PDB file of C-alpha atoms in Angstrom:
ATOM      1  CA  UNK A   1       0.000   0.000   0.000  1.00  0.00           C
ATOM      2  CA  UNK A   2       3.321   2.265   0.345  1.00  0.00           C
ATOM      3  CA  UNK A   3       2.470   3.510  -3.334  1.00  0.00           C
ATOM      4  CA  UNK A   4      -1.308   4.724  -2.301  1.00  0.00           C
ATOM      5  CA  UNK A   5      -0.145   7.153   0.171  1.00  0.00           C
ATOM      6  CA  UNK A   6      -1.339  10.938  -0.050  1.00  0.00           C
ATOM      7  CA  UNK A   7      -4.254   9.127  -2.139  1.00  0.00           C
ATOM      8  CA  UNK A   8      -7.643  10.456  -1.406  1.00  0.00           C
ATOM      9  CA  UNK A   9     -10.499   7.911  -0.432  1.00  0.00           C
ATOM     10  CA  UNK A  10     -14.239   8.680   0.508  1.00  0.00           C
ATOM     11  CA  UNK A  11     -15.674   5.919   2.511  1.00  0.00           C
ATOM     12  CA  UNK A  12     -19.376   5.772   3.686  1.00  0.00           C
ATOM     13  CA  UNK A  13     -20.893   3.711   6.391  1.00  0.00           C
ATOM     14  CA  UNK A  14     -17.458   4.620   8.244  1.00  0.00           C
ATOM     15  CA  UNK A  15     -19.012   4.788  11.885  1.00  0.00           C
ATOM     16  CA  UNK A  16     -18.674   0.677  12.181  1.00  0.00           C
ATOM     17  CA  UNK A  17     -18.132  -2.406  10.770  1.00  0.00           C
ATOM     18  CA  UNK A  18     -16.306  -3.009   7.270  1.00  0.00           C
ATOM     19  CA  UNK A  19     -16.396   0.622   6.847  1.00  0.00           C
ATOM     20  CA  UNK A  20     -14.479   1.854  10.128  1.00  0.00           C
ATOM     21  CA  UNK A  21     -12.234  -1.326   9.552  1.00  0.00           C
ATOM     22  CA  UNK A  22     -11.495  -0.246   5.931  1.00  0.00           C
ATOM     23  CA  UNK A  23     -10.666   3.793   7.494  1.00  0.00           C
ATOM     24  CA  UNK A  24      -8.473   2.652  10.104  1.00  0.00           C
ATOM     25  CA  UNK A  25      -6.080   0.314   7.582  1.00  0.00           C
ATOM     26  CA  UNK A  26      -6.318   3.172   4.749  1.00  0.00           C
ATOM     27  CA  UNK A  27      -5.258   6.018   7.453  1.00  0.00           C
ATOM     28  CA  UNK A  28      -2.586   4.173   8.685  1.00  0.00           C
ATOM     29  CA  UNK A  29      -1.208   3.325   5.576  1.00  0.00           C
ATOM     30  CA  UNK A  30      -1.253   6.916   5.193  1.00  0.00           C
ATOM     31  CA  UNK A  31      -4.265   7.789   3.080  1.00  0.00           C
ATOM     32  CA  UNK A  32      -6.653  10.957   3.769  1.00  0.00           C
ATOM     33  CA  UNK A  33      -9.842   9.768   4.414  1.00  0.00           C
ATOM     34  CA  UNK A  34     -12.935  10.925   4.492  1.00  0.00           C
ATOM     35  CA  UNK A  35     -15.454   9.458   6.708  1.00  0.00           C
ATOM     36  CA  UNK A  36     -19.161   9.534   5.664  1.00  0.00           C
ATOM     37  CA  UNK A  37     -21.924   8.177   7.727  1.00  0.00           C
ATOM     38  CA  UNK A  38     -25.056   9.757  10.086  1.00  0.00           C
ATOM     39  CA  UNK A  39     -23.637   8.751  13.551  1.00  0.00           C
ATOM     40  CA  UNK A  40     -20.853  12.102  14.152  1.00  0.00           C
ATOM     41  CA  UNK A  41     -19.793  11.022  17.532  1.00  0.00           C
ATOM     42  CA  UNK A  42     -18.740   7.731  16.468  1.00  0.00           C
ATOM     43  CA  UNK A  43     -16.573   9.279  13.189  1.00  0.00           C
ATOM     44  CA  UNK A  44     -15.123  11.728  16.246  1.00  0.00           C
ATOM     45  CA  UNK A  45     -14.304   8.817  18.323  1.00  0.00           C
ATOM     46  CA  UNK A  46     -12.704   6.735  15.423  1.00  0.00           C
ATOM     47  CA  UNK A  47     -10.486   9.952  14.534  1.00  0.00           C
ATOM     48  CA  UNK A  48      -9.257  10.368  17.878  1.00  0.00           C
ATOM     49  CA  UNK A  49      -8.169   6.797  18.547  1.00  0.00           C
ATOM     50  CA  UNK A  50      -6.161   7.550  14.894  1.00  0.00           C
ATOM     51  CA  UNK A  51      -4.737  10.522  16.242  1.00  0.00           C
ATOM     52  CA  UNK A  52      -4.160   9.236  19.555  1.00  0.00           C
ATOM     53  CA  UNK A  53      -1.926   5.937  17.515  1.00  0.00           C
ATOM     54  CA  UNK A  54       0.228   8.698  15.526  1.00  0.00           C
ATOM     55  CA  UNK A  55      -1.254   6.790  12.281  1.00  0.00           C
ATOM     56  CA  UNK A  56       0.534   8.349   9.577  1.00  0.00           C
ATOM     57  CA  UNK A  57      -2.763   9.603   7.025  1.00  0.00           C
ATOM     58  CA  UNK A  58      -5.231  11.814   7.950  1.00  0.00           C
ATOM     59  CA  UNK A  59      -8.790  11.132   8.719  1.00  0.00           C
ATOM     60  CA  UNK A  60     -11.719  13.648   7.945  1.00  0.00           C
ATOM     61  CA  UNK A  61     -15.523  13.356   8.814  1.00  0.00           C
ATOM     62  CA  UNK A  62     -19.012  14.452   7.348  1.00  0.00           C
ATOM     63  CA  UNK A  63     -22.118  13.725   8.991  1.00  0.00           C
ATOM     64  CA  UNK A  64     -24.842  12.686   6.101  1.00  0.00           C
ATOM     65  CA  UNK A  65     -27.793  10.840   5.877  1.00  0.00           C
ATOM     66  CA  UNK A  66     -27.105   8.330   2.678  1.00  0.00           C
ATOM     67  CA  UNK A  67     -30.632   8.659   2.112  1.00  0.00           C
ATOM     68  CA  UNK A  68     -31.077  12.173   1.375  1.00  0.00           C
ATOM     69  CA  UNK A  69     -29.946  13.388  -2.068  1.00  0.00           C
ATOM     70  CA  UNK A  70     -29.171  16.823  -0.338  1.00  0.00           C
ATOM     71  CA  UNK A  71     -27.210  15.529   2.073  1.00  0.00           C
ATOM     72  CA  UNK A  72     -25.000  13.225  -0.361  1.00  0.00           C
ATOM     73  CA  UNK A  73     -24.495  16.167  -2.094  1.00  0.00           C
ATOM     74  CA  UNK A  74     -23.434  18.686   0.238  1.00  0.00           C
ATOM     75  CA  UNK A  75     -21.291  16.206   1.849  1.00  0.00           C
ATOM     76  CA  UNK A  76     -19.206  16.076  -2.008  1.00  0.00           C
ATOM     77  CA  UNK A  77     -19.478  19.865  -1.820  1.00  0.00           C
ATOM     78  CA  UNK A  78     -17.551  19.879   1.682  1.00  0.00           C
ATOM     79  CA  UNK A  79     -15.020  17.668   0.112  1.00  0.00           C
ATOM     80  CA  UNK A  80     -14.605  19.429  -3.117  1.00  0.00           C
ATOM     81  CA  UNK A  81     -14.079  22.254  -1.404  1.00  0.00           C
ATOM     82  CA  UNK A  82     -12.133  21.485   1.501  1.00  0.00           C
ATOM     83  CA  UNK A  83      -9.925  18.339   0.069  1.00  0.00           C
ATOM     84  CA  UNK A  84     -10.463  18.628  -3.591  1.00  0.00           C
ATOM     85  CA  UNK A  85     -10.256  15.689  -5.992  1.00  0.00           C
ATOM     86  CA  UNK A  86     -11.096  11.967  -4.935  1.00  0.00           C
ATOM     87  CA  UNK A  87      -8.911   8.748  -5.776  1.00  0.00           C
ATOM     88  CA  UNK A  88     -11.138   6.397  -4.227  1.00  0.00           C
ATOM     89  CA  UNK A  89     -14.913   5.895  -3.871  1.00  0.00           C
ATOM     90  CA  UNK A  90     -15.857   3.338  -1.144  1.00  0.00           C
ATOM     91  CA  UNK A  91     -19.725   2.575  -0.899  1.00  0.00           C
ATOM     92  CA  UNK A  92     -19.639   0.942   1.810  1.00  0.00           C
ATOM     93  CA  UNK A  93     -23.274   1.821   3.741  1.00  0.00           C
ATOM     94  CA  UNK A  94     -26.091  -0.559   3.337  1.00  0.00           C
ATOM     95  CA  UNK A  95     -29.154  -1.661   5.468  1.00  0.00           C
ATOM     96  CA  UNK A  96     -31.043  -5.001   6.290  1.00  0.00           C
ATOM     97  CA  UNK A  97     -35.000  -4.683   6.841  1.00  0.00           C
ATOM     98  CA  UNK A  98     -37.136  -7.806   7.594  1.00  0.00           C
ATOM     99  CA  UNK A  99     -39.969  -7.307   5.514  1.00  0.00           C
ATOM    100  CA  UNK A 100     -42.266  -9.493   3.380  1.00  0.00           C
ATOM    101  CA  UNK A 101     -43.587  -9.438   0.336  1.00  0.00           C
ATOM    102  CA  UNK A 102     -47.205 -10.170   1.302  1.00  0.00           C
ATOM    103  CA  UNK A 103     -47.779  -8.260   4.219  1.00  0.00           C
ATOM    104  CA  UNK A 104     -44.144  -6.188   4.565  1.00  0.00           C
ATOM    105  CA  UNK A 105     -44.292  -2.193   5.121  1.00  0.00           C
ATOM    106  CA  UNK A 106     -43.818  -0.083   1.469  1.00  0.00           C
ATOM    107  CA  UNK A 107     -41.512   2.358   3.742  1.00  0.00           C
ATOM    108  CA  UNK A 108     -39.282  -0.262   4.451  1.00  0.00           C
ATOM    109  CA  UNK A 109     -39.000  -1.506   1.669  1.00  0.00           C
ATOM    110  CA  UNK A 110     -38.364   2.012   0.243  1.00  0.00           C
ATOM    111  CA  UNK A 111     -35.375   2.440   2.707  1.00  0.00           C
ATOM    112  CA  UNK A 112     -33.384  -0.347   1.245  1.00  0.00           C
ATOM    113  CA  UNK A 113     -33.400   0.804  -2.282  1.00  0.00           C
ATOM    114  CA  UNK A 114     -32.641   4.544  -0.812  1.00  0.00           C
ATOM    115  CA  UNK A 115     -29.980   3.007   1.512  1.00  0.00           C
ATOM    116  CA  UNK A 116     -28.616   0.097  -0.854  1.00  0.00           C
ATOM    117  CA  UNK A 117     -29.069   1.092  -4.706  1.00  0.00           C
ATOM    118  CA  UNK A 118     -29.682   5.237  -4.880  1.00  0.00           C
ATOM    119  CA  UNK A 119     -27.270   5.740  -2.380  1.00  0.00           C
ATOM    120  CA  UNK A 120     -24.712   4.491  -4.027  1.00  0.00           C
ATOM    121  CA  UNK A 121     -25.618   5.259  -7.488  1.00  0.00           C
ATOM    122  CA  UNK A 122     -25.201   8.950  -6.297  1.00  0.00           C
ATOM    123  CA  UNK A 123     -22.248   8.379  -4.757  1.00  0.00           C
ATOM    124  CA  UNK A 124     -20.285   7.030  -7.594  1.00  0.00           C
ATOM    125  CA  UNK A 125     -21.794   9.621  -9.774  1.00  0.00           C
ATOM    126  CA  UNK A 126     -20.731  12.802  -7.408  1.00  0.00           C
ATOM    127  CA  UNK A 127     -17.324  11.022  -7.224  1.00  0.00           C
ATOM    128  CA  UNK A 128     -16.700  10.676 -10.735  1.00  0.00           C
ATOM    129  CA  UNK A 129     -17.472  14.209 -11.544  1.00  0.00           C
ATOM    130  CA  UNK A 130     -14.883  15.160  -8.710  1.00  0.00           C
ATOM    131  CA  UNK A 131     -12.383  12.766 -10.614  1.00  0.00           C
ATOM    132  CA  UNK A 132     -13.106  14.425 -13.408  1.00  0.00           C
ATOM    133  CA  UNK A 133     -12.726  17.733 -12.337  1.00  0.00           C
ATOM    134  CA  UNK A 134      -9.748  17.392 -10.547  1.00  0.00           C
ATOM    135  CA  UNK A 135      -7.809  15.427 -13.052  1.00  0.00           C
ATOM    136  CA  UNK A 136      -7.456  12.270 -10.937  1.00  0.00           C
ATOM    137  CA  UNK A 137      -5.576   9.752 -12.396  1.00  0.00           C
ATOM    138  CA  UNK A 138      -6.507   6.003 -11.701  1.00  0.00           C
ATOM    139  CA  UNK A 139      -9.859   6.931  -9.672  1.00  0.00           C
ATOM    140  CA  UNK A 140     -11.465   3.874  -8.274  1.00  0.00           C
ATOM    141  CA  UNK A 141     -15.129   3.252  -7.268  1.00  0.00           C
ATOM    142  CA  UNK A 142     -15.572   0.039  -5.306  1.00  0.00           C
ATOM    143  CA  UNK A 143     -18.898  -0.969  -4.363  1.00  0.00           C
ATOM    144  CA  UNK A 144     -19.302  -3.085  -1.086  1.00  0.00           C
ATOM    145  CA  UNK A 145     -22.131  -5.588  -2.393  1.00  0.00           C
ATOM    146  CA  UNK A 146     -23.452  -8.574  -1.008  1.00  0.00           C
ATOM    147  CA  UNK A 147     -23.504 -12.407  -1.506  1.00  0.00           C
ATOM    148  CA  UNK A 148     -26.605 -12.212  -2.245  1.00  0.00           C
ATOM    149  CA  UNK A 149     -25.774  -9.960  -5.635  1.00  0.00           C
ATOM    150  CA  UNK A 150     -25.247 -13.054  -6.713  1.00  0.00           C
ATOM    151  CA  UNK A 151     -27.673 -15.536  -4.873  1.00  0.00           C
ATOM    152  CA  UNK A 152     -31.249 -16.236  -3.823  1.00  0.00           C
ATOM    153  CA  UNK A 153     -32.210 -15.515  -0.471  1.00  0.00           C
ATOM    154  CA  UNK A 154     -34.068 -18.907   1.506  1.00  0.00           C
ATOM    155  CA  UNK A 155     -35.195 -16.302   4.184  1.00  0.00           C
ATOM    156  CA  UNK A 156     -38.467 -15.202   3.338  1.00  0.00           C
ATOM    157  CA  UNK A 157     -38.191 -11.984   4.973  1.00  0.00           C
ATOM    158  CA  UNK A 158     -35.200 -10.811   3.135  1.00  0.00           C
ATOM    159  CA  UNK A 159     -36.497 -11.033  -0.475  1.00  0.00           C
ATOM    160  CA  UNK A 160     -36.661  -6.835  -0.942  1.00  0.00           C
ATOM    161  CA  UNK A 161     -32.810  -7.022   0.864  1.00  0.00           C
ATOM    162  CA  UNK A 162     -31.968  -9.389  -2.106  1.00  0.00           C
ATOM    163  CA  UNK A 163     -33.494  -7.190  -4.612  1.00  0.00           C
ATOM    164  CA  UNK A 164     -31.299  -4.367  -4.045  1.00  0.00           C
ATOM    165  CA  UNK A 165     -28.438  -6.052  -4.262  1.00  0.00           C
ATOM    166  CA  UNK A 166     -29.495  -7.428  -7.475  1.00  0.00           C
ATOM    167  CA  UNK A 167     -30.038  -4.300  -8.713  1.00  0.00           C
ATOM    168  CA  UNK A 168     -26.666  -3.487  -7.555  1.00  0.00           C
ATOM    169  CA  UNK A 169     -24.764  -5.676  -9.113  1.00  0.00           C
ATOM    170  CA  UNK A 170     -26.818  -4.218 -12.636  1.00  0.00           C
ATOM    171  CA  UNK A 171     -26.013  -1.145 -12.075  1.00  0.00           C
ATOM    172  CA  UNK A 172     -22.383  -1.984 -11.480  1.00  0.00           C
ATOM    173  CA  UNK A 173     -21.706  -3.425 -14.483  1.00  0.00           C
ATOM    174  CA  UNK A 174     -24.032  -0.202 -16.397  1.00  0.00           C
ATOM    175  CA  UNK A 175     -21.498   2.237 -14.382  1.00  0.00           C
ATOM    176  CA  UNK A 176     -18.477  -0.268 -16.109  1.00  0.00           C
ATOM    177  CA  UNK A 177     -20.244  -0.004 -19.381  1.00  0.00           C
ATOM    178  CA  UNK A 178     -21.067   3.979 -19.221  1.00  0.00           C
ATOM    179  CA  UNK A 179     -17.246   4.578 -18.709  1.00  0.00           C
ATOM    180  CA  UNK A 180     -16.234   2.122 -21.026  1.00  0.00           C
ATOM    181  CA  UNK A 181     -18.249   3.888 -24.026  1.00  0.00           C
ATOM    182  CA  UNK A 182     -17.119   7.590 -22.451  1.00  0.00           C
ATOM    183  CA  UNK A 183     -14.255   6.971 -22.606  1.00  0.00           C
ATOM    184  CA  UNK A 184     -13.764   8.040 -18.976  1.00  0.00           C
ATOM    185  CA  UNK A 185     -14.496  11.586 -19.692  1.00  0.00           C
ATOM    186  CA  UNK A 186     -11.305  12.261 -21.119  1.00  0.00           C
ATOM    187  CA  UNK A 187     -10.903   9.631 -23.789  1.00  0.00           C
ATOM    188  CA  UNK A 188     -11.752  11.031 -27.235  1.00  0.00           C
ATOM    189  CA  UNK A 189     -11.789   7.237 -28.731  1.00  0.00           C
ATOM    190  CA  UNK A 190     -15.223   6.965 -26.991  1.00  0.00           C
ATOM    191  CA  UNK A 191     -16.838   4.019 -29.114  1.00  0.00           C
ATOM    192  CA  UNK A 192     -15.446   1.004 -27.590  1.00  0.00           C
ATOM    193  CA  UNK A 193     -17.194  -1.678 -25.351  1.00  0.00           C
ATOM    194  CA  UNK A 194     -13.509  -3.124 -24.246  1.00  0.00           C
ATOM    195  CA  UNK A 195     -12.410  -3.093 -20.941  1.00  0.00           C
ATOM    196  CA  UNK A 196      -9.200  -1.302 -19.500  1.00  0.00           C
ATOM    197  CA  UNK A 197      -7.008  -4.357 -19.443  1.00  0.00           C
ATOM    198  CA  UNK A 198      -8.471  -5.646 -22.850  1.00  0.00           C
ATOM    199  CA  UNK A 199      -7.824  -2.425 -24.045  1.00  0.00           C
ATOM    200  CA  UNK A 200      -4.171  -2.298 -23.159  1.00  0.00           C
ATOM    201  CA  UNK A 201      -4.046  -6.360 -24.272  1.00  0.00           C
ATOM    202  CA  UNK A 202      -5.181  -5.147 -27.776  1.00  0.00           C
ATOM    203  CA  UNK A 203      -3.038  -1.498 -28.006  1.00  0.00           C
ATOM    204  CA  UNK A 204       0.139  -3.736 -27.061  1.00  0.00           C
ATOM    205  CA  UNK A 205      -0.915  -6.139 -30.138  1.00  0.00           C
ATOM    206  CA  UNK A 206      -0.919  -3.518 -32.675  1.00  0.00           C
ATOM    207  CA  UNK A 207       2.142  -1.949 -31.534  1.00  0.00           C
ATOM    208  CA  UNK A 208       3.579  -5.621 -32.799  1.00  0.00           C
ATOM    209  CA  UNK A 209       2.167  -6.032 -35.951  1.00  0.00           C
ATOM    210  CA  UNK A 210       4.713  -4.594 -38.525  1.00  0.00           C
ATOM    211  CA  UNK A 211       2.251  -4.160 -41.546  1.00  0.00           C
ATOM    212  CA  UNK A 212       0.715  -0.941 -39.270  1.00  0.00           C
ATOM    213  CA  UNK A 213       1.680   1.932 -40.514  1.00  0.00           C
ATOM    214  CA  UNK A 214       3.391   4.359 -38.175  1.00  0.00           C
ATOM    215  CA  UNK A 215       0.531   6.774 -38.407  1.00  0.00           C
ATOM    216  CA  UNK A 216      -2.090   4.311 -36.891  1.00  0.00           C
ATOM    217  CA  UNK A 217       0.825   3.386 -33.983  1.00  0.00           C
ATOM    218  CA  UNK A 218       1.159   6.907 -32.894  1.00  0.00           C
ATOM    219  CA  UNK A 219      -2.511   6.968 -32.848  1.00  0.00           C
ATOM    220  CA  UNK A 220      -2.695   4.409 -30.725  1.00  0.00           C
ATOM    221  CA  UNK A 221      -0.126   5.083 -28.265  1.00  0.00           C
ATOM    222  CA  UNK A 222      -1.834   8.218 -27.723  1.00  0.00           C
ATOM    223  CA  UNK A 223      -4.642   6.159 -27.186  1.00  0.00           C
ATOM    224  CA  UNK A 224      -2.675   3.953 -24.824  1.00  0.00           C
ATOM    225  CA  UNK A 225      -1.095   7.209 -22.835  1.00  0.00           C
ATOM    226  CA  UNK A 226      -4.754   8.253 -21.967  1.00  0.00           C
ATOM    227  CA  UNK A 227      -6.078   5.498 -20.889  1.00  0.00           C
ATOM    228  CA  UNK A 228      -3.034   5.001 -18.506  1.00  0.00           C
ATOM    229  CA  UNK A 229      -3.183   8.719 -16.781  1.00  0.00           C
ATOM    230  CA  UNK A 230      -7.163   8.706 -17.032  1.00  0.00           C
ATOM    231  CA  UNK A 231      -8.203   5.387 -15.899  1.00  0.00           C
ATOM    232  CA  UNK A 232     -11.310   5.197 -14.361  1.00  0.00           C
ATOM    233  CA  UNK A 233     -12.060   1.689 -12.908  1.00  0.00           C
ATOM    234  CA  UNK A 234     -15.047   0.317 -11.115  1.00  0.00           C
ATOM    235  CA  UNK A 235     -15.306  -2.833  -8.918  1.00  0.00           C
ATOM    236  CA  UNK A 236     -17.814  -4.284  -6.671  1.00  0.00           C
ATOM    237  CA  UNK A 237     -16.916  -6.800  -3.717  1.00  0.00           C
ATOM    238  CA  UNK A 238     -19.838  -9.001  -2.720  1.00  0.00           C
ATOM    239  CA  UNK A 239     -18.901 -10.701   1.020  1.00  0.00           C
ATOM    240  CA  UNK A 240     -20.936 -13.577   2.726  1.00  0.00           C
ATOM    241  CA  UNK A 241     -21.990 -13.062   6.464  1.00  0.00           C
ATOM    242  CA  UNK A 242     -19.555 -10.557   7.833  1.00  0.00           C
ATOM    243  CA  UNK A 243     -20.201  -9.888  11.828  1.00  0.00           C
ATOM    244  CA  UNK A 244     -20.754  -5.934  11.994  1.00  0.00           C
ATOM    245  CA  UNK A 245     -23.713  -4.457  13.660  1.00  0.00           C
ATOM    246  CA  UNK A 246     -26.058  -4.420  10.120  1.00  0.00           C
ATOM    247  CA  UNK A 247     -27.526  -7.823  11.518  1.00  0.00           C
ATOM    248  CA  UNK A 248     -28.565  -5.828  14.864  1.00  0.00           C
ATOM    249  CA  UNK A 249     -30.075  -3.332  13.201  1.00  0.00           C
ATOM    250  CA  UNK A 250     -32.337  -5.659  11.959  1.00  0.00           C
ATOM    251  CA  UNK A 251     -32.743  -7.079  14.887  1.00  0.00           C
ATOM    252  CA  UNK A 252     -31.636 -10.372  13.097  1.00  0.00           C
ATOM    253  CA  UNK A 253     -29.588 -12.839  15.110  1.00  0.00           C
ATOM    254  CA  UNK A 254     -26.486 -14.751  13.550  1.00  0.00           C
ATOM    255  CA  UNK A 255     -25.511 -16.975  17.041  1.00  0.00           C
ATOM    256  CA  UNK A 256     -26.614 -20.109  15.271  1.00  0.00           C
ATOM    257  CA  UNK A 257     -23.865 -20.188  12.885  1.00  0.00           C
ATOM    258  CA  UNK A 258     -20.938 -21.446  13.648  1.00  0.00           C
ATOM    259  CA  UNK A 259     -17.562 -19.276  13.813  1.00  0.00           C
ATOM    260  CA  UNK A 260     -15.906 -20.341  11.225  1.00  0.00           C
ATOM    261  CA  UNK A 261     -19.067 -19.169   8.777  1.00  0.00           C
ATOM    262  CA  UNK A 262     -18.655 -15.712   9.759  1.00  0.00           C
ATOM    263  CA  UNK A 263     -16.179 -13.382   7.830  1.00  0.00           C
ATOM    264  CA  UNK A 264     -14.506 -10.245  10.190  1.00  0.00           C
ATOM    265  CA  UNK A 265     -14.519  -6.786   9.515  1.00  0.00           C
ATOM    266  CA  UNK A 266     -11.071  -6.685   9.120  1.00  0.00           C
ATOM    267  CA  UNK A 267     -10.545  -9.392   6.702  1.00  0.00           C
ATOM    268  CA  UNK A 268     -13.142  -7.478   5.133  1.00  0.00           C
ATOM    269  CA  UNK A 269     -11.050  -4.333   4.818  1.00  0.00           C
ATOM    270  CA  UNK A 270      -7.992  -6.748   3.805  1.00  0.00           C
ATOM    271  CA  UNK A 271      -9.773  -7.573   0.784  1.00  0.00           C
ATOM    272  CA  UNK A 272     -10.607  -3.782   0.045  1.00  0.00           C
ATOM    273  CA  UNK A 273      -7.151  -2.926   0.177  1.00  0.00           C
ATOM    274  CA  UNK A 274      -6.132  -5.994  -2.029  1.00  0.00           C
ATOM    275  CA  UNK A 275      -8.365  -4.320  -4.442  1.00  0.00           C
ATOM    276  CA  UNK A 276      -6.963  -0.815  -4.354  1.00  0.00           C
ATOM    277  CA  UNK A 277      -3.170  -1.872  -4.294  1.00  0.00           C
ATOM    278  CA  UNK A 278      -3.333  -3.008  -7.893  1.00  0.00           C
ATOM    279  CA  UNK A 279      -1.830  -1.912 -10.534  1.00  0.00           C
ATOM    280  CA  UNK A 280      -2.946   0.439 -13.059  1.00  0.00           C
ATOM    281  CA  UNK A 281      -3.759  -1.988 -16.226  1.00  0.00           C
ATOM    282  CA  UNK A 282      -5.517  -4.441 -13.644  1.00  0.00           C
ATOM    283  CA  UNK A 283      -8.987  -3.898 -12.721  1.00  0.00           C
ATOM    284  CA  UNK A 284     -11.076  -6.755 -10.233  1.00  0.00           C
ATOM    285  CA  UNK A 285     -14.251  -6.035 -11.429  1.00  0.00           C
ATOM    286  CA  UNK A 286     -16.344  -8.622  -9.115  1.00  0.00           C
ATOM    287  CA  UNK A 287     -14.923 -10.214  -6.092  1.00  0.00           C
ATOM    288  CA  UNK A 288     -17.174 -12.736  -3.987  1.00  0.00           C
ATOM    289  CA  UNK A 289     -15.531 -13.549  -0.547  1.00  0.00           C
ATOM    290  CA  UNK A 290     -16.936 -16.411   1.220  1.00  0.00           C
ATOM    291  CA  UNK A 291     -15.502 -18.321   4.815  1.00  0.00           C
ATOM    292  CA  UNK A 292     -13.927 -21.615   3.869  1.00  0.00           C
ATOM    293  CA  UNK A 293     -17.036 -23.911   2.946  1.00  0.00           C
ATOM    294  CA  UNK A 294     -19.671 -21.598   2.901  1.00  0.00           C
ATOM    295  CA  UNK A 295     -21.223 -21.637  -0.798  1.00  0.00           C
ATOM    296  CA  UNK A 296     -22.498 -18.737  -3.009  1.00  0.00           C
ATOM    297  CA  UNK A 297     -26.033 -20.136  -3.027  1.00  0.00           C
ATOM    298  CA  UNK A 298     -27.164 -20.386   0.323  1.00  0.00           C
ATOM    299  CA  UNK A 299     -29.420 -24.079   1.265  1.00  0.00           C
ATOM    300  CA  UNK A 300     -31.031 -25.093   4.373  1.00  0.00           C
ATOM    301  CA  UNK A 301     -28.580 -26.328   6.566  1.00  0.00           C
ATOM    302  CA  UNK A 302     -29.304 -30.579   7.005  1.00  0.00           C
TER     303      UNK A 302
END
């Protein structure tokens, strides 16, 4: 991580959990960080243990309410102004709500696709245009997903909770696909599906084929020299059961499972940081993490 530090990240839902796991590695690597979440006190508290351990980054915090459009934006105001551009976008924040189709609560429902889909759809979107402004090289969005992104939940409570995760994992691959054919912002070569590294994979071909003219090479390794300073990559981590306070918040209980089913925050954060430390022509688009023998599909237990 020695490379990343000075680097800018934003990371929301940094009060607890994966997110104040993920802060506390990235400031004392020696990243500025900017804390997002709606509980103040407990960003204070987390910056003053950092400061109280010497850690070598800095650590900022903004009170906001992920569910408020306002708020999200004022809070990218505040950092635009105060810290300027952005290298990395965490979205970290999401809720659990135990609520059925058949007889479950429209608010509730509501509050997981403003906490877990339009959240952090504004998110990456207010970050990118800070990227953008600021001339950030290699900016980063990495979305904190879920298991069951990719899975069916047997709980029959949870089926709205697996919905926006779903809908998360879309909308991932649309923000991949919306860069992709922008070219970043930057690129003027803006009609290509390819992805970064299939990008470089093909530029690096045609820089070997001799029957090219040197006219098409120098177009293309202006080409290539873009997309290495303006790289704009987007990945999404999806975790199994991770123990962080989301399960008490929905007053759901997790005591049945055994230890060794349950993921840390911390390893959590590990695998965030694995993510950011790689190079610039690598990109890890989707990363599942499961504890040894859990599967992707969850099934009732024998």
């Amino acid at each position: 991580m020695d490379h990343l530090k000075g680097r800018v990240a934003v990371v929301t839902g940094a009060s607890a959990g994966i997110g104040a796991a993920t802060a506390i590695k990235l400031v004392k690597a020696g990243l500025t960080v900017v804390g997002i979440a709606r509980r103040l006190q407990r960003l204070q508290d987390l910056k003053k243990m950092m400061e109280e351990k010497n850690f070598s980054g800095r650590f900022f915090t903004v009170a906001c309410d992920l569910t408020n459009e306002t708020d999200i934006l004022n809070a990218f105001k505040w950092i635009d102004d105060n810290i300027g551009g952005i290298h990395f976008m965490i979205n970290n924040a999401g809720i659990i709500r135990i609520s059925k189709i058949l007889d479950g609560l429209a608010e509730h429902w509501q509050e997981l696709i403003d906490c877990n889909v339009m959240a952090p759809t504004i998110c990456s979107r207010e970050a990118y245009k800070l990227m953008k402004k600021h001339n950030v090289s290699h900016g980063h969005i990495i979305q904190i997903n879920s298991i069951t992104g990719h899975s069916y939940s047997i709980n029959p409570g949870n089926k709205m909770y697996n919905a926006s995760k779903q809908a998360l994992r879309v909308l991932t691959e649309g923000l991949r696909h919306e860069l992709a054919v922008a070219g970043d912002g930057h690129i003027k070569a803006s009609v290509s599906l390819f992805t970064h590294v299939q990008w470089y994979t093909f530029i690096y071909y045609l820089d070997e084929l001799v029957e090219l003219t040197q006219a098409v090479i120098a177009i293309m390794e202006d080409m290539k020299t873009k997309l290495i300073r303006y790289s704009r990559y987007y990945s999404s981590i999806s975790p199994g059961f991770v123990d962080t306070e989301i399960f008490d918040a929905a007053k759901m209980t997790h005591n049945k499972m055994k230890a060794s089913d349950i993921l840390s925050a911390e390893e959590m954060a590990d695998m965030i940081c694995f993510v950011m430390s790689t190079g610039p022509n690598i990109l890890i688009a989707e990363m599942i993490v499961l504890s040894q023998g859990r599967c992707i599909q969850s099934y009732p237990r024998a």
